[in-house]
C-alpha positions as a printed NumPy array, in Angstrom:
array([[ -7.884, -11.445,  27.279],
       [ -6.919,  -8.351,  24.938],
       [ -5.668,  -9.171,  21.178],
       [ -2.337,  -8.334,  20.645],
       [ -1.71 ,  -6.121,  18.132],
       [  1.416,  -5.658,  16.304],
       [  1.157,  -2.314,  13.6  ],
       [  3.972,  -2.074,  11.736],
       [  5.132,   1.189,   9.884],
       [  8.699,   3.105,   8.557],
       [ 10.155,   1.264,   6.249],
       [ 12.272,   1.469,   3.808],
       [ 10.331,   3.51 ,   0.836],
       [ 10.085,   7.387,   0.153],
       [  6.854,   7.74 ,   2.037],
       [  8.661,   6.312,   4.97 ],
       [  7.716,   9.521,   7.812],
       [  4.136,   9.534,   6.408],
       [  4.126,   5.602,   7.363],
       [  4.755,   7.024,  10.751],
       [  1.992,   9.617,  11.249],
       [ -0.599,   7.116,   9.962],
       [ -0.082,   4.518,  12.321],
       [  0.46 ,   7.103,  15.084],
       [ -3.191,   7.494,  14.174],
       [ -4.027,   3.836,  13.86 ],
       [ -2.125,   2.893,  16.755],
       [ -4.764,   6.229,  18.679],
       [ -7.623,   5.248,  17.363],
       [ -7.348,   1.7  ,  18.646],
       [ -9.707,   0.764,  21.81 ],
       [ -6.993,   0.125,  24.305],
       [ -9.257,  -2.091,  26.625],
       [ -9.804,  -4.619,  23.578],
       [ -6.466,  -4.871,  22.515],
       [ -2.869,  -4.457,  23.665],
       [ -0.569,  -2.918,  20.611],
       [  2.687,  -3.084,  20.44 ],
       [  4.292,  -0.421,  17.985],
       [  7.076,  -1.969,  15.88 ],
       [  8.682,  -0.117,  13.961],
       [ 10.737,  -0.479,  10.812],
       [ 14.063,   1.636,  10.08 ],
       [ 15.01 ,   2.851,   7.042],
       [ 18.243,   0.906,   7.231],
       [ 15.516,  -2.463,   7.422],
       [ 16.14 ,  -3.284,  11.045],
       [ 12.838,  -3.615,  13.706],
       [ 11.668,  -1.954,  16.675],
       [  9.421,  -1.766,  19.491],
       [  9.481,   0.655,  22.684],
       [  7.116,   3.149,  24.057],
       [  9.17 ,   6.055,  22.334],
       [  7.842,   5.558,  19.181],
       [  4.804,   6.347,  20.35 ],
       [  5.504,  10.021,  20.609],
       [  5.595,  11.945,  17.416],
       [  8.304,  14.638,  18.139],
       [ 10.855,  11.552,  18.959],
       [ 11.38 ,  11.426,  15.7  ],
       [ 12.773,  14.722,  14.862],
       [ 16.03 ,  12.409,  15.957],
       [ 15.968,   9.039,  14.463],
       [ 19.668,   8.068,  15.653],
       [ 18.523,   8.455,  19.423],
       [ 14.488,   6.922,  19.048],
       [ 15.776,   3.891,  17.786],
       [ 19.008,   3.73 ,  20.623],
       [ 16.552,   4.316,  22.911],
       [ 14.314,   1.232,  21.688],
       [ 14.311,  -2.813,  21.732],
       [ 15.736,  -4.213,  18.566],
       [ 12.836,  -6.636,  17.777],
       [ 12.846,  -9.553,  14.581],
       [ 10.452, -12.198,  13.801],
       [ 11.359, -15.977,  12.357],
       [ 10.644, -16.945,   9.189],
       [  8.956, -20.122,  11.415],
       [  5.226, -20.497,  10.028],
       [  3.444, -21.137,  12.992],
       [  5.821, -19.164,  15.441],
       [  3.73 , -15.797,  16.229],
       [  6.347, -14.749,  19.065],
       [  8.511, -11.079,  17.979],
       [ 12.008, -12.865,  19.824],
       [ 14.671,  -9.719,  21.183],
       [ 17.668,  -9.078,  19.32 ],
       [ 20.228, -10.688,  21.79 ],
       [ 23.555, -10.641,  20.068],
       [ 24.511, -13.692,  22.277],
       [ 21.29 , -15.709,  20.593],
       [ 22.713, -16.581,  17.198],
       [ 20.265, -16.039,  14.211],
       [ 16.723, -16.372,  14.648],
       [ 18.092, -17.762,  17.8  ],
       [ 14.951, -19.424,  20.017],
       [ 16.348, -18.604,  23.212],
       [ 16.205, -15.035,  22.44 ],
       [ 14.38 , -13.081,  25.547],
       [ 10.16 , -13.206,  23.983],
       [  9.282,  -9.408,  23.675],
       [  5.651, -10.654,  23.28 ],
       [  2.939, -13.213,  21.038],
       [  1.821, -11.127,  18.612],
       [ -2.411, -12.549,  17.651],
       [ -2.957, -10.112,  14.733],
       [ -0.51 ,  -8.183,  11.938],
       [ -1.798,  -4.536,  11.185],
       [  0.631,  -3.551,   7.803],
       [  0.697,   0.454,   7.771],
       [  3.567,   0.836,   5.512],
       [  3.37 ,   3.148,   2.413],
       [  4.743,   2.596,  -0.855],
       [  8.129,  -0.13 ,  -1.755],
       [  9.173,  -2.649,   0.699],
       [  5.461,  -2.484,   2.606],
       [  2.701,  -1.446,   0.312],
       [  3.89 ,  -3.641,  -3.052],
       [  3.614,  -7.683,  -1.788],
       [  7.044,  -7.856,   0.235],
       [  6.079,  -7.202,   3.045],
       [  2.737,  -9.007,   2.97 ],
       [  5.17 , -12.033,   1.631],
       [  6.687, -12.14 ,   4.725],
       [  3.705, -12.116,   6.884],
       [  2.494, -14.963,   5.066],
       [  5.012, -16.588,   5.204],
       [  5.152, -16.728,   9.008],
       [  1.701, -16.985,   8.989],
       [ -0.126, -14.422,  11.49 ],
       [ -2.794, -13.194,  10.144],
       [ -2.87 ,  -8.914,   9.183],
       [ -5.445,  -7.049,   8.33 ],
       [ -5.169,  -5.82 ,   4.347],
       [ -4.321,  -7.147,   0.545],
       [ -2.558, -10.883,   0.556],
       [  1.088, -10.419,  -1.787],
       [ -0.869, -11.131,  -4.649],
       [ -2.954,  -8.107,  -4.398],
       [ -0.049,  -5.396,  -3.125],
       [  1.681,  -6.393,  -5.817],
       [ -1.007,  -5.585,  -8.159],
       [ -2.306,  -2.962,  -6.696],
       [  1.003,  -1.119,  -6.076],
       [  2.149,  -1.446,  -9.966],
       [  0.089,   0.918, -11.885],
       [  1.285,  -0.441, -15.032],
       [  0.032,  -4.78 , -13.764],
       [ -3.353,  -2.784, -12.145],
       [ -3.955,  -0.712, -15.667],
       [ -3.934,  -3.937, -17.34 ],
       [ -5.84 ,  -6.25 , -14.731],
       [ -8.824,  -3.34 , -14.773],
       [ -8.579,  -2.64 , -18.358],
       [ -8.878,  -6.631, -19.02 ],
       [-11.872,  -6.193, -17.318],
       [-13.852,  -3.756, -18.741],
       [-13.054,  -0.983, -16.178],
       [-11.989,   2.174, -17.704],
       [ -8.434,   3.794, -17.52 ],
       [ -6.564,   6.299, -19.368],
       [ -4.119,   5.126, -22.086],
       [ -1.459,   4.86 , -21.661],
       [  2.292,   3.524, -22.653],
       [  5.096,   1.786, -20.368],
       [  8.282,   0.859, -20.304],
       [ 11.583,  -0.177, -18.302],
       [ 14.636,   2.379, -17.19 ],
       [ 17.419,  -0.062, -19.206],
       [ 15.043,   0.38 , -22.583],
       [ 15.28 ,   4.31 , -21.733],
       [ 18.235,   4.173, -21.371],
       [ 18.828,   2.603, -24.553],
       [ 15.983,   3.483, -26.735],
       [ 15.323,   6.717, -26.1  ],
       [ 14.21 ,   8.376, -29.752],
       [ 11.958,   5.296, -30.228],
       [ 10.391,   6.073, -26.8  ],
       [  9.294,   9.821, -27.531],
       [  8.103,   8.758, -31.018],
       [  5.725,   5.493, -29.792],
       [  4.336,   7.963, -26.799],
       [  3.798,  10.949, -29.209],
       [  2.17 ,   8.863, -31.877],
       [ -0.281,   7.255, -29.34 ],
       [ -1.358,   9.063, -26.797],
       [ -0.054,  13.402, -27.834],
       [  0.737,  15.574, -25.693],
       [  0.171,  16.654, -22.818],
       [  0.76 ,  12.997, -20.9  ],
       [  1.72 ,  13.149, -17.02 ],
       [  5.424,  10.493, -16.266],
       [  5.29 ,   8.518, -13.507],
       [  7.367,   5.54 , -11.887],
       [  5.476,   2.676, -12.464],
       [  5.31 ,   1.801,  -8.318],
       [  5.443,   4.627,  -5.746],
       [  2.887,   6.513,  -5.15 ],
       [  1.882,   9.514,  -3.067],
       [  3.1  ,  11.417,  -6.04 ],
       [  6.296,  11.724,  -5.356],
       [  8.265,  11.093,  -8.966],
       [  5.496,  12.372, -11.646],
       [  6.066,  15.16 , -13.685],
       [  4.161,  16.33 , -15.862],
       [  5.558,  16.902, -19.611],
       [  3.972,  19.155, -22.464],
       [  6.99 ,  18.58 , -25.721],
       [ 10.024,  16.218, -26.581],
       [ 11.553,  18.608, -24.235],
       [ 10.208,  18.217, -21.268],
       [  8.357,  14.158, -21.72 ],
       [ 12.386,  13.32 , -22.241],
       [ 13.068,  14.898, -18.41 ],
       [ 10.541,  13.619, -16.899],
       [ 10.867,  10.132, -17.544],
       [ 14.628,  10.634, -16.34 ],
       [ 13.112,  11.951, -13.204],
       [ 10.548,   8.773, -12.644],
       [ 13.459,   5.984, -13.274],
       [ 15.457,   7.786, -10.958],
       [ 12.703,   6.551,  -8.658],
       [ 11.985,   2.38 , -10.328],
       [ 12.967,   1.091, -12.895],
       [  9.436,   0.703, -14.557],
       [  7.679,   4.154, -16.279],
       [  4.262,   4.809, -16.817],
       [  3.286,   7.571, -19.522],
       [ -0.244,   8.501, -19.296],
       [ -2.734,  11.069, -21.058],
       [ -3.713,  13.559, -19.329],
       [ -7.355,  14.661, -18.245],
       [ -6.716,  18.607, -18.833],
       [-10.171,  19.727, -17.76 ],
       [ -9.071,  16.913, -14.603],
       [-11.675,  16.103, -11.094],
       [ -9.709,  13.974,  -9.009],
       [-11.433,  11.988,  -7.022],
       [-11.381,   9.67 ,  -3.624],
       [-13.238,   6.106,  -2.902],
       [-12.668,   4.231,   0.316],
       [-13.397,   0.536,  -0.226],
       [-13.515,  -1.801,   3.151],
       [-14.19 ,  -5.392,   3.622],
       [-12.572,  -8.399,   1.477],
       [-13.057,  -8.69 ,  -2.682],
       [-16.603, -10.748,  -1.217],
       [-17.775,  -8.572,   0.906],
       [-17.19 ,  -4.518,   0.627],
       [-18.736,  -1.309,   1.096],
       [-18.131,   1.685,  -0.638],
       [-17.452,   5.099,   1.379],
       [-18.479,   8.858,   0.625],
       [-15.745,  10.491,  -2.158],
       [-13.774,  13.23 ,  -1.445],
       [-12.596,  15.695,  -3.396],
       [ -9.518,  16.875,  -3.264],
       [ -8.04 ,  20.182,  -3.605],
       [ -4.779,  20.223,  -6.139],
       [ -2.853,  22.985,  -5.789],
       [ -1.385,  22.727,  -9.264],
       [ -1.892,  20.123, -13.082],
       [ -2.225,  17.756, -10.208],
       [ -1.694,  15.952,  -6.532],
       [  1.094,  17.278,  -5.29 ],
       [  2.751,  15.172,  -1.745],
       [  2.516,  18.491,  -0.616],
       [ -1.173,  18.166,  -1.388],
       [ -1.61 ,  14.92 ,  -0.547],
       [ -0.717,  15.065,   3.17 ],
       [  0.01 ,  18.668,   4.241],
       [ -2.454,  21.064,   2.888],
       [  0.172,  22.938,   0.839],
       [  2.133,  23.648,   4.128],
       [  4.991,  21.585,   6.298],
       [  2.81 ,  20.278,   8.981],
       [  2.376,  16.804,  10.191],
       [ -1.547,  15.589,  10.251],
       [ -1.01 ,  13.409,   6.947],
       [ -3.663,  13.062,   4.991],
       [ -6.367,  14.157,   6.559],
       [ -4.604,  17.758,   7.172],
       [ -5.007,  18.179,   2.887],
       [ -7.293,  20.705,   1.917],
       [-11.384,  18.593,   0.618],
       [-14.266,  18.754,   0.178],
       [-16.356,  16.002,   1.699],
       [-18.564,  14.794,   0.233],
       [-17.272,  15.505,  -2.804],
       [-19.997,  18.014,  -4.767],
       [-21.453,  15.916,  -6.981],
       [-24.977,  14.693,  -8.697],
       [-25.955,  12.021,  -6.817],
       [-26.124,   9.61 ,  -9.635],
       [-21.82 ,  10.66 , -10.976],
       [-20.984,   9.387,  -6.954],
       [-22.795,   5.843,  -7.085],
       [-20.617,   5.367, -10.58 ],
       [-17.916,   6.059,  -8.638],
       [-18.496,   4.392,  -5.424],
       [-20.054,   1.389,  -8.07 ],
       [-16.404,   1.366, -10.027],
       [-14.524,   1.908,  -6.664],
       [-15.764,  -1.157,  -5.14 ],
       [-15.152,  -2.933,  -8.789],
       [-11.554,  -2.276,  -9.354],
       [-11.057,  -3.898,  -5.041],
       [-13.274,  -6.832,  -6.591],
       [-11.508,  -7.531,  -9.408],
       [ -7.52 ,  -7.107,  -7.627],
       [ -9.068,  -9.172,  -4.462],
       [ -8.328,  -6.836,  -1.885],
       [ -8.283,  -7.015,   1.552],
       [ -8.988,  -4.721,   4.227],
       [ -9.335,  -1.006,   3.933],
       [ -8.14 ,   0.49 ,   0.573],
       [ -8.6  ,   3.686,  -1.441],
       [ -9.073,   4.387,  -4.659],
       [ -8.868,   7.725,  -6.625],
       [-10.466,   8.169,  -9.452],
       [-10.69 ,  11.569, -12.451],
       [-13.369,  12.953, -14.493],
       [-13.123,  14.338, -17.574],
       [-15.139,  17.504, -17.469],
       [-14.737,  18.176, -21.129],
       [-17.194,  15.014, -21.521],
       [-18.225,  14.043, -18.184],
       [-15.868,  10.654, -18.576],
       [-14.96 ,   8.252, -15.019],
       [-10.965,   6.706, -15.347],
       [ -9.187,   4.558, -12.42 ],
       [ -5.762,   6.01 , -11.919],
       [ -4.372,   4.441,  -9.272],
       [ -5.328,   2.4  ,  -5.765],
       [ -3.588,   3.009,  -2.52 ],
       [ -3.986,  -0.582,  -1.268],
       [ -2.446,   1.318,   2.244],
       [ -4.639,   4.21 ,   1.966],
       [ -2.943,   7.723,   4.201],
       [ -4.317,   7.613,   7.063],
       [ -6.654,   4.251,   6.987],
       [ -8.405,   6.998,   5.009],
       [-10.731,   7.292,   8.646],
       [-11.904,  10.207,   7.671],
       [-13.815,   8.978,   4.051],
       [-15.714,   6.131,   6.538],
       [-15.959,   8.663,   9.83 ],
       [-18.013,  11.155,   7.003],
       [-19.762,   7.531,   6.04 ],
       [-20.599,   6.374,   9.7  ],
       [-17.957,   4.447,  10.549],
       [-15.879,   6.513,  13.744],
       [-11.913,   5.2  ,  13.87 ],
       [-12.377,   3.24 ,  16.024],
       [-14.645,   0.494,  14.628],
       [-12.572,   1.489,  11.476],
       [ -9.661,   0.042,  13.085],
       [-11.439,  -2.986,  14.381],
       [-12.986,  -4.322,  10.871],
       [ -9.701,  -4.149,  10.408],
       [ -8.604,  -7.099,  12.995],
       [-11.605,  -8.979,  12.451],
       [-11.155,  -9.35 ,   8.511],
       [ -7.248, -10.197,   9.535],
       [ -8.833, -12.718,  11.671],
       [-11.607, -13.982,   9.586],
       [ -9.129, -14.595,   6.174],
       [ -7.212, -17.166,   8.844],
       [ -9.878, -19.018,   9.514],
       [-11.522, -19.659,   5.988],
       [ -7.388, -19.638,   4.856],
       [ -7.118, -22.706,   7.255],
       [ -9.793, -25.212,   5.701],
       [ -7.981, -25.005,   2.692],
       [ -5.729, -28.203,   1.673],
       [ -2.335, -27.26 ,   1.442],
       [ -0.597, -30.45 ,   1.582],
       [ -1.037, -33.795,   1.494],
       [ -0.32 , -36.858,   3.793],
       [  0.794, -38.736,   1.36 ],
       [  5.133, -38.817,   0.707],
       [  6.13 , -40.098,  -3.014],
       [  9.38 , -40.183,  -1.782],
       [  7.799, -43.21 ,   0.772],
       [  5.958, -44.875,  -2.446],
       [  9.334, -46.489,  -4.187],
       [  7.892, -44.97 ,  -8.026],
       [  7.903, -41.623, -10.16 ],
       [ 11.632, -41.461,  -9.447],
       [ 12.754, -42.28 , -12.872],
       [ 13.415, -39.13 , -13.323],
       [ 15.76 , -38.529, -10.833],
       [ 18.592, -38.7  , -12.291],
       [ 21.653, -38.063, -10.663],
       [ 20.578, -38.481,  -7.116],
       [ 22.091, -41.189,  -4.82 ],
       [ 19.371, -43.645,  -2.194]])
């Protein structure tokens, strides 16, 4: 019997289109003799759709037409109910009488950015209890938020650059104090980022106080939490993917993405400087990166430690920075659902895209088996024991 795999993509994110590209690549990589693939597209309004039309990239040129020709679906927020239901206006909200479109066995989220890669969607899947590939709610949230991530890594001795963080509310109410703090701790130049976005969205460089204020204003358009980091001027950026779980994982070969400016832009990452739709693998890069063997091994080790410390699962990509002035290596960020699922790094490491997708499904099922061995509840009912209710004043009967 084939395994029914639901691939979720799209979502309420500025990285919506990149998610579509990554997901269609992943869907095409699955072994169709082993798996039935159910595409589930989440629109920018948060509605779920399925149907064969979602498998053709050209159909996304007219999204209104595409969703009109697709089937709107949902899952009930009930533990153990892995059915995908057809939305039926006469069936009531979450009604079990609504037709079942498919019984799902495993979910594979290919959602980039907010409301998908940040733990929110993973929480939905955990509530339902369905096996799913990738990081859980906690590790997704910690990996997505650049501030929290750097706090955790720094506490574990994994190198990160100096930074200052604050909220958009603090910025609106304490402009000068924040500018003073950044100048005192970091100096110039600096990089300003929204704390919880990826794909280089909302990122700016600042070389003086005026540019810093403008860069923070720009970042505040995208997120409530903002981080300002020391900018490594003699920078070489290196990426490395990690596959497995926190206890058993392996690191891929390293790549050096080629940037067109001071840092990798959205266009550098996904369009190779052009307006193509080939995904992350289309960007210019050197694979393997031109590094001494000992430096490459050190980066692969740091990537694995980052994956382990954040309790990651599935496949992630860790982006590091080398300061060519002194050879220092810093973790820049982790992508818990990387663009194109970093398949090109695994192909260069001897694992085909098909085997990568098979591995992700097997990791999802393994985690579910291990979770089922844990104790989540006790059979006893404290309400039937007759004691321990002295503090429940005002509760009748």
